[in-house]
Tab-separated table of C-alpha atoms in Angstrom:
chain	number	residue	atom	x	y	z
B	1	MET	CA	0.000	0.000	0.000
B	2	SER	CA	1.454	3.307	-1.077
B	3	ILE	CA	0.780	6.779	0.239
B	4	MET	CA	-0.903	9.090	-2.239
B	5	THR	CA	0.105	12.663	-2.910
B	6	THR	CA	-2.558	15.354	-2.631
B	7	GLU	CA	-2.791	15.375	-6.438
B	8	GLU	CA	-3.366	11.611	-6.525
B	9	LEU	CA	-5.988	11.866	-3.806
B	10	LEU	CA	-7.824	14.581	-5.720
B	11	ASN	CA	-7.721	12.501	-8.922
B	12	ASN	CA	-9.170	9.518	-7.055
B	13	LEU	CA	-11.949	11.652	-5.607
B	14	ASP	CA	-12.775	13.047	-9.054
B	15	GLU	CA	-13.040	9.513	-10.446
B	16	ILE	CA	-15.429	8.490	-7.662
B	17	LEU	CA	-17.465	11.634	-8.203
B	18	GLN	CA	-17.810	10.993	-11.937
B	19	GLU	CA	-18.873	7.374	-11.573
B	20	GLU	CA	-22.494	6.691	-12.401
B	21	ASP	CA	-22.772	4.246	-9.525
B	22	ASN	CA	-23.954	5.719	-6.253
B	23	ASN	CA	-23.542	2.795	-3.898
B	24	ILE	CA	-23.649	4.136	-0.348
B	25	ARG	CA	-23.467	2.148	2.872
B	26	MET	CA	-23.953	4.078	6.108
B	27	TYR	CA	-23.259	2.756	9.591
B	28	PHE	CA	-23.099	3.807	13.208
B	29	TYR	CA	-20.078	2.451	15.101
B	30	THR	CA	-20.749	2.094	18.824
B	31	THR	CA	-18.849	1.940	22.113
B	32	LYS	CA	-19.596	-1.806	22.107
B	33	LYS	CA	-17.520	-2.056	18.908
B	34	LYS	CA	-20.531	-3.034	16.832
B	35	LEU	CA	-22.017	-1.670	13.611
B	36	PHE	CA	-25.637	-0.688	13.112
B	37	GLN	CA	-26.969	0.196	9.696
B	38	PRO	CA	-29.788	2.723	9.329
B	39	VAL	CA	-32.081	2.632	6.335
B	40	LEU	CA	-31.152	5.211	3.710
B	41	ILE	CA	-33.521	6.420	1.013
B	42	GLU	CA	-31.881	5.528	-2.286
B	43	ASP	CA	-32.731	8.937	-3.736
B	44	THR	CA	-30.264	10.486	-1.284
B	45	PHE	CA	-27.275	8.370	-2.413
B	46	LYS	CA	-26.118	10.768	-5.116
B	47	ASP	CA	-26.482	13.770	-2.787
B	48	ILE	CA	-24.498	12.057	-0.025
B	49	LYS	CA	-21.691	11.097	-2.395
B	50	HIS	CA	-21.512	14.548	-3.947
B	51	SER	CA	-21.642	16.375	-0.606
B	52	TYR	CA	-18.858	14.409	1.092
B	53	ILE	CA	-16.537	14.067	-1.900
B	54	GLU	CA	-16.773	17.776	-2.762
B	55	SER	CA	-16.160	18.689	0.890
B	56	LEU	CA	-13.110	16.430	0.967
B	57	LYS	CA	-11.744	17.918	-2.268
B	58	LYS	CA	-11.886	21.425	-0.801
B	59	ILE	CA	-9.982	20.303	2.295
B	60	ILE	CA	-7.280	18.354	0.428
B	61	GLY	CA	-6.880	21.145	-2.111
B	62	LYS	CA	-5.491	23.370	0.670
B	63	VAL	CA	-3.009	20.775	1.993
B	64	GLU	CA	0.657	21.013	1.052
B	65	ASN	CA	2.255	18.059	2.858
B	66	ILE	CA	1.062	14.656	4.019
B	67	GLU	CA	3.188	13.141	6.778
B	68	GLU	CA	3.059	9.894	8.700
B	69	HIS	CA	1.295	9.970	12.052
B	70	ASP	CA	3.740	8.615	14.643
B	71	LEU	CA	0.903	7.977	17.112
B	72	ASP	CA	2.202	10.210	19.856
B	73	GLY	CA	-0.892	12.375	19.845
B	74	ASN	CA	0.750	15.271	18.018
B	75	LEU	CA	0.032	16.499	14.505
B	76	THR	CA	2.546	18.649	12.649
B	77	THR	CA	0.586	19.107	9.429
B	78	GLU	CA	-3.043	19.521	8.395
B	79	LEU	CA	-3.220	15.990	7.004
B	80	VAL	CA	-1.433	12.876	8.225
B	81	TYR	CA	-1.678	9.231	7.282
B	82	VAL	CA	-1.449	6.001	9.205
B	83	ASP	CA	-1.383	2.334	8.234
B	84	SER	CA	-3.714	1.070	10.950
B	85	GLU	CA	-2.812	-2.591	10.510
B	86	GLU	CA	0.912	-1.921	10.593
B	87	LYS	CA	0.462	0.275	13.696
B	88	LYS	CA	-1.868	-2.357	15.187
B	89	ILE	CA	-4.652	0.021	16.137
B	90	GLU	CA	-7.010	-2.662	17.405
B	91	ASP	CA	-10.240	-0.670	17.412
B	92	TYR	CA	-9.678	0.505	13.836
B	93	ILE	CA	-8.799	-3.022	12.695
B	94	ASN	CA	-12.038	-4.229	14.295
B	95	LEU	CA	-14.058	-1.598	12.434
B	96	SER	CA	-12.333	-2.450	9.133
B	97	SER	CA	-13.144	-6.125	9.604
B	98	LEU	CA	-16.813	-5.392	10.320
B	99	LEU	CA	-17.059	-3.177	7.229
B	100	ALA	CA	-15.259	-5.663	4.978
B	101	ASN	CA	-17.697	-8.397	5.949
B	102	ASP	CA	-20.697	-6.082	6.221
B	103	GLU	CA	-21.289	-7.344	9.748
B	104	HIS	CA	-23.966	-5.125	11.173
B	105	GLU	CA	-26.797	-5.552	13.620
B	106	VAL	CA	-30.415	-4.533	13.559
B	107	LEU	CA	-31.497	-1.877	16.013
B	108	GLU	CA	-34.515	-2.915	18.037
B	109	GLU	CA	-37.133	-0.232	18.588
B	110	LYS	CA	-36.842	-0.504	22.375
B	111	GLU	CA	-33.115	0.291	22.115
B	112	ILE	CA	-33.588	3.601	20.295
B	113	PRO	CA	-33.928	5.887	23.366
B	114	THR	CA	-30.452	4.953	24.680
B	115	PHE	CA	-28.808	4.070	21.366
B	116	TYR	CA	-27.640	7.594	20.531
B	117	LYS	CA	-25.455	7.721	23.634
B	118	THR	CA	-23.483	4.646	22.510
B	119	ILE	CA	-22.517	5.895	19.024
B	120	LYS	CA	-18.832	6.710	18.540
B	121	ALA	CA	-18.791	7.421	14.821
B	122	THR	CA	-20.797	7.703	11.633
B	123	VAL	CA	-19.265	5.782	8.730
B	124	PHE	CA	-19.972	6.050	5.013
B	125	VAL	CA	-18.636	3.548	2.467
B	126	ILE	CA	-18.941	5.080	-0.992
B	127	ASN	CA	-18.793	2.856	-4.096
B	128	GLU	CA	-16.589	0.449	-2.105
B	129	LYS	CA	-13.646	2.808	-2.770
B	130	ILE	CA	-13.553	5.241	0.107
B	131	LYS	CA	-14.553	5.135	3.761
B	132	ILE	CA	-15.495	8.433	5.350
B	133	ILE	CA	-15.569	8.527	9.144
B	134	LYS	CA	-16.719	11.284	11.458
B	135	LYS	CA	-17.016	11.493	15.222
B	136	PHE	CA	-20.631	11.295	16.277
B	137	SER	CA	-21.903	14.246	18.286
B	138	TYR	CA	-24.933	13.568	20.427
B	139	PRO	CA	-27.683	15.217	18.380
B	140	LYS	CA	-30.132	17.824	19.480
B	141	ARG	CA	-32.946	15.452	18.848
B	142	LEU	CA	-36.452	16.610	18.120
B	143	LEU	CA	-38.418	14.365	20.413
B	144	ASN	CA	-41.784	12.828	19.749
B	145	LYS	CA	-44.706	15.204	20.297
B	146	LYS	CA	-42.494	18.035	21.500
B	147	VAL	CA	-42.254	20.075	18.295
B	148	ILE	CA	-44.230	20.880	15.228
B	149	ASN	CA	-43.211	20.361	11.638
B	150	PHE	CA	-43.958	22.851	8.853
B	151	LYS	CA	-45.374	21.024	5.873
B	152	LYS	CA	-46.993	22.760	2.937
B	153	TYR	CA	-49.757	24.449	4.893
B	154	PRO	CA	-50.889	22.617	8.011
B	155	LEU	CA	-48.793	22.181	11.139
B	156	GLU	CA	-48.363	18.574	12.131
B	157	GLN	CA	-46.683	16.803	15.006
B	158	VAL	CA	-43.421	14.982	14.307
B	159	LYS	CA	-43.964	11.379	15.348
B	160	GLU	CA	-40.406	10.109	15.132
B	161	ASP	CA	-37.087	11.007	16.720
B	162	ILE	CA	-34.938	12.720	14.099
B	163	PHE	CA	-31.468	14.134	13.842
B	164	SER	CA	-29.296	15.551	11.116
B	165	ILE	CA	-25.810	14.848	9.783
B	166	ASP	CA	-23.522	17.377	8.164
B	167	ASN	CA	-20.700	16.951	5.663
B	168	SER	CA	-17.827	17.444	8.100
B	169	ILE	CA	-15.120	14.746	7.865
B	170	ASP	CA	-12.621	13.667	10.518
B	171	LEU	CA	-10.785	10.932	8.607
B	172	PHE	CA	-11.066	8.854	5.483
B	173	GLU	CA	-9.553	5.688	4.067
B	174	ILE	CA	-8.503	4.935	0.498
B	175	ASP	CA	-6.613	1.784	-0.561
B	176	GLY	CA	-6.048	0.665	3.027
B	177	ILE	CA	-4.394	3.897	4.162
B	178	THR	CA	-6.154	6.150	6.660
B	179	TYR	CA	-5.814	9.905	6.251
B	180	ILE	CA	-6.554	11.924	9.389
B	181	LEU	CA	-7.963	15.444	9.358
B	182	ASN	CA	-8.989	15.699	13.016
B	183	ASN	CA	-6.634	14.019	15.450
B	184	TYR	CA	-8.852	14.596	18.490
B	185	ALA	CA	-11.746	12.798	16.776
B	186	PHE	CA	-9.386	10.001	15.683
B	187	GLU	CA	-8.263	9.525	19.296
B	188	CYS	CA	-11.817	9.518	20.645
B	189	ILE	CA	-13.312	7.156	18.070
B	190	PHE	CA	-10.596	4.535	18.302
B	191	SER	CA	-9.790	4.751	22.032
B	192	LEU	CA	-6.206	5.803	21.424
B	193	GLU	CA	-5.681	6.794	25.053
B	194	SER	CA	-5.221	3.118	25.904
B	195	GLU	CA	-3.056	2.704	22.787
B	196	TYR	CA	-0.791	5.527	23.961
B	197	GLN	CA	-0.497	3.988	27.425
B	198	THR	CA	0.393	0.607	25.927
B	199	ARG	CA	3.074	2.154	23.732
B	200	VAL	CA	4.558	4.026	26.689
B	201	ASN	CA	4.746	0.777	28.681
B	202	GLU	CA	6.346	-1.013	25.724
B	203	SER	CA	9.026	1.618	25.103
B	204	ILE	CA	9.798	3.022	28.567
B	205	GLU	CA	12.936	0.853	28.693
B	206	LEU	CA	14.528	3.327	26.279
B	207	LEU	CA	14.566	5.891	29.076
B	208	ASN	CA	15.419	3.287	31.713
B	209	ASN	CA	18.431	2.023	29.782
B	210	SER	CA	19.789	5.496	29.094
B	211	ASN	CA	20.892	5.954	32.740
B	212	LEU	CA	19.628	9.520	32.451
B	213	MET	CA	17.118	9.271	35.289
B	214	SER	CA	16.453	7.288	38.439
B	215	GLY	CA	12.864	6.525	39.436
B	216	VAL	CA	11.774	6.022	35.812
B	217	ASP	CA	8.905	3.665	36.682
B	218	GLU	CA	7.497	6.136	39.206
B	219	PHE	CA	7.883	8.940	36.649
B	220	LYS	CA	6.039	6.862	34.050
B	221	SER	CA	3.212	6.127	36.498
B	222	GLU	CA	2.761	9.832	37.194
B	223	CYS	CA	2.707	10.617	33.471
B	224	LEU	CA	0.069	7.949	32.803
B	225	LYS	CA	-2.328	9.698	35.189
B	226	SER	CA	-2.710	12.508	32.646
B	227	LYS	CA	-3.719	12.196	28.976
B	228	THR	CA	-1.556	15.165	28.069
B	229	ASN	CA	1.532	13.926	29.915
B	230	THR	CA	1.080	10.426	28.499
B	231	LYS	CA	1.236	11.830	24.967
B	232	ARG	CA	4.180	14.077	25.834
B	233	LEU	CA	6.142	11.142	27.260
B	234	LEU	CA	5.309	9.001	24.236
B	235	LYS	CA	6.589	11.747	21.940
B	236	LEU	CA	9.903	11.764	23.828
B	237	LEU	CA	10.145	7.974	23.659
B	238	ASN	CA	9.470	8.058	19.902
B	239	LYS	CA	12.239	10.618	19.409
B	240	ASN	CA	14.595	8.696	21.720
B	241	ASN	CA	17.176	11.470	22.195
B	242	PHE	CA	18.154	10.146	25.612
B	243	GLU	CA	21.709	9.132	24.711
B	244	ILE	CA	22.435	12.633	23.414
B	245	LEU	CA	20.960	14.140	26.584
B	246	ASN	CA	23.044	11.750	28.670
B	247	GLU	CA	26.175	13.092	26.986
B	248	ARG	CA	25.206	16.668	27.869
B	249	LYS	CA	24.557	16.449	31.582
B	250	ASP	CA	26.536	19.628	32.236
B	251	THR	CA	24.139	21.528	29.978
B	252	ILE	CA	21.155	19.942	31.731
B	253	LYS	CA	22.534	21.119	35.079
B	254	THR	CA	22.959	24.654	33.709
B	255	VAL	CA	19.382	24.731	32.392
B	256	ILE	CA	18.022	23.577	35.754
B	257	GLU	CA	19.962	26.334	37.542
B	258	ASN	CA	19.206	29.114	35.034
B	259	TYR	CA	15.501	28.385	34.939
B	260	ASP	CA	15.213	27.645	38.659
B	261	LEU	CA	13.647	24.232	38.076
B	262	ALA	CA	12.590	22.014	40.964
B	263	ILE	CA	14.556	19.078	39.577
B	264	GLU	CA	17.084	17.194	41.667
B	265	LEU	CA	20.296	15.744	40.206
B	266	SER	CA	22.426	12.951	41.643
B	267	GLU	CA	26.181	13.288	42.064
B	268	GLU	CA	26.551	11.629	38.656
B	269	GLY	CA	24.297	14.265	37.112
B	270	ASN	CA	21.280	11.969	36.678
B	271	ILE	CA	17.759	13.311	37.106
B	272	VAL	CA	16.266	12.012	40.352
B	273	PHE	CA	12.509	11.652	40.235
B	274	SER	CA	10.628	11.904	43.508
B	275	ASN	CA	7.234	13.040	44.764
B	276	ASN	CA	8.631	16.572	45.085
B	277	CYS	CA	9.362	16.824	41.358
B	278	GLU	CA	7.092	18.511	38.851
B	279	VAL	CA	6.379	16.074	36.040
B	280	GLY	CA	5.850	18.932	33.579
B	281	GLN	CA	9.280	20.418	34.265
B	282	ILE	CA	11.008	17.076	33.636
B	283	LEU	CA	9.062	16.570	30.411
B	284	ASN	CA	10.038	20.059	29.284
B	285	LEU	CA	13.680	19.430	30.209
B	286	LEU	CA	13.812	16.094	28.358
B	287	GLY	CA	12.060	17.713	25.406
B	288	ASP	CA	14.598	20.580	25.307
B	289	ASN	CA	11.777	23.089	25.622
B	290	TYR	CA	13.689	25.770	27.534
B	291	TYR	CA	15.407	28.346	25.327
B	292	ILE	CA	16.627	31.925	24.960
B	293	SER	CA	14.714	33.980	22.373
B	294	THR	CA	16.832	35.167	19.446
B	295	ILE	CA	15.992	38.871	19.394
B	296	LEU	CA	14.985	39.827	22.934
B	297	GLU	CA	17.219	37.190	24.529
B	298	GLU	CA	14.472	36.281	26.990
B	299	LYS	CA	14.131	32.974	28.808
B	300	ARG	CA	11.210	31.156	27.310
B	301	LEU	CA	9.351	27.854	27.312
B	302	SER	CA	8.493	26.384	23.912
B	303	LYS	CA	5.064	24.800	23.573
B	304	ALA	CA	5.348	23.554	20.015
B	305	ASN	CA	9.062	22.613	20.014
B	306	GLN	CA	8.856	22.224	16.257
B	307	GLN	CA	12.048	22.112	14.227
B	308	LEU	CA	12.296	24.630	11.403
């Protein structure tokens, strides 16, 4: 499976748009990792295809670069891609399997009142060539007998629960590659918080083996208590600059002193983690986030820490 350029993606979308076939499958993906398929009126198929494909073309047309998502919770460009099978994103693999086999369940009428609260995502499969996925927002439903509906002249009661869907898109898949437009939605739909925690646990030995810090396991445990700190630690583990940092312990000591950080060092210059330490300061130190501004020469803390 190869990654497409923006031009190739746009060409693919144009081909789908020009096809006479309007084969649309729509599903709701739930917190129970099951698919439910609502009934769509066939007359709406062409409108659905046109609306989503045109919306996607406008978005991709503004994108310059497509980079790989390293699954550390941080996006550096407007559009990133991920091979979900290669990255072993279990929830996404489960959804792909259900869609491939068209395994969906029928929604019983008695389940409708609570069903909306279990939906994680709305999924469209268009002409078997593209999957469009969007995070489901709990709708402002128009409940039975609570509102009136304007028809041609008379006012009549609405006798069903209804909700609307718009043409916003959080991610899409073409040829087995997932392209992500909204990382927050991607994380929520596919329970990536647990994925991030698993990856931290699998790679924490990189920090342990660097001899840069004592109390690594305790530090990891503190980080895992926070979604933000979990992602920040995972980003550091993915970069794995610990050996370089270990060679520059004198500089680390100077940074701690100059920025008055509450970080303790051992006689060997290793970071000593304890309950008195601020996790955020250690993450910033390991991420090389403290710097002197070029023009005003002010001490600053970088939030993005993005290389130019």
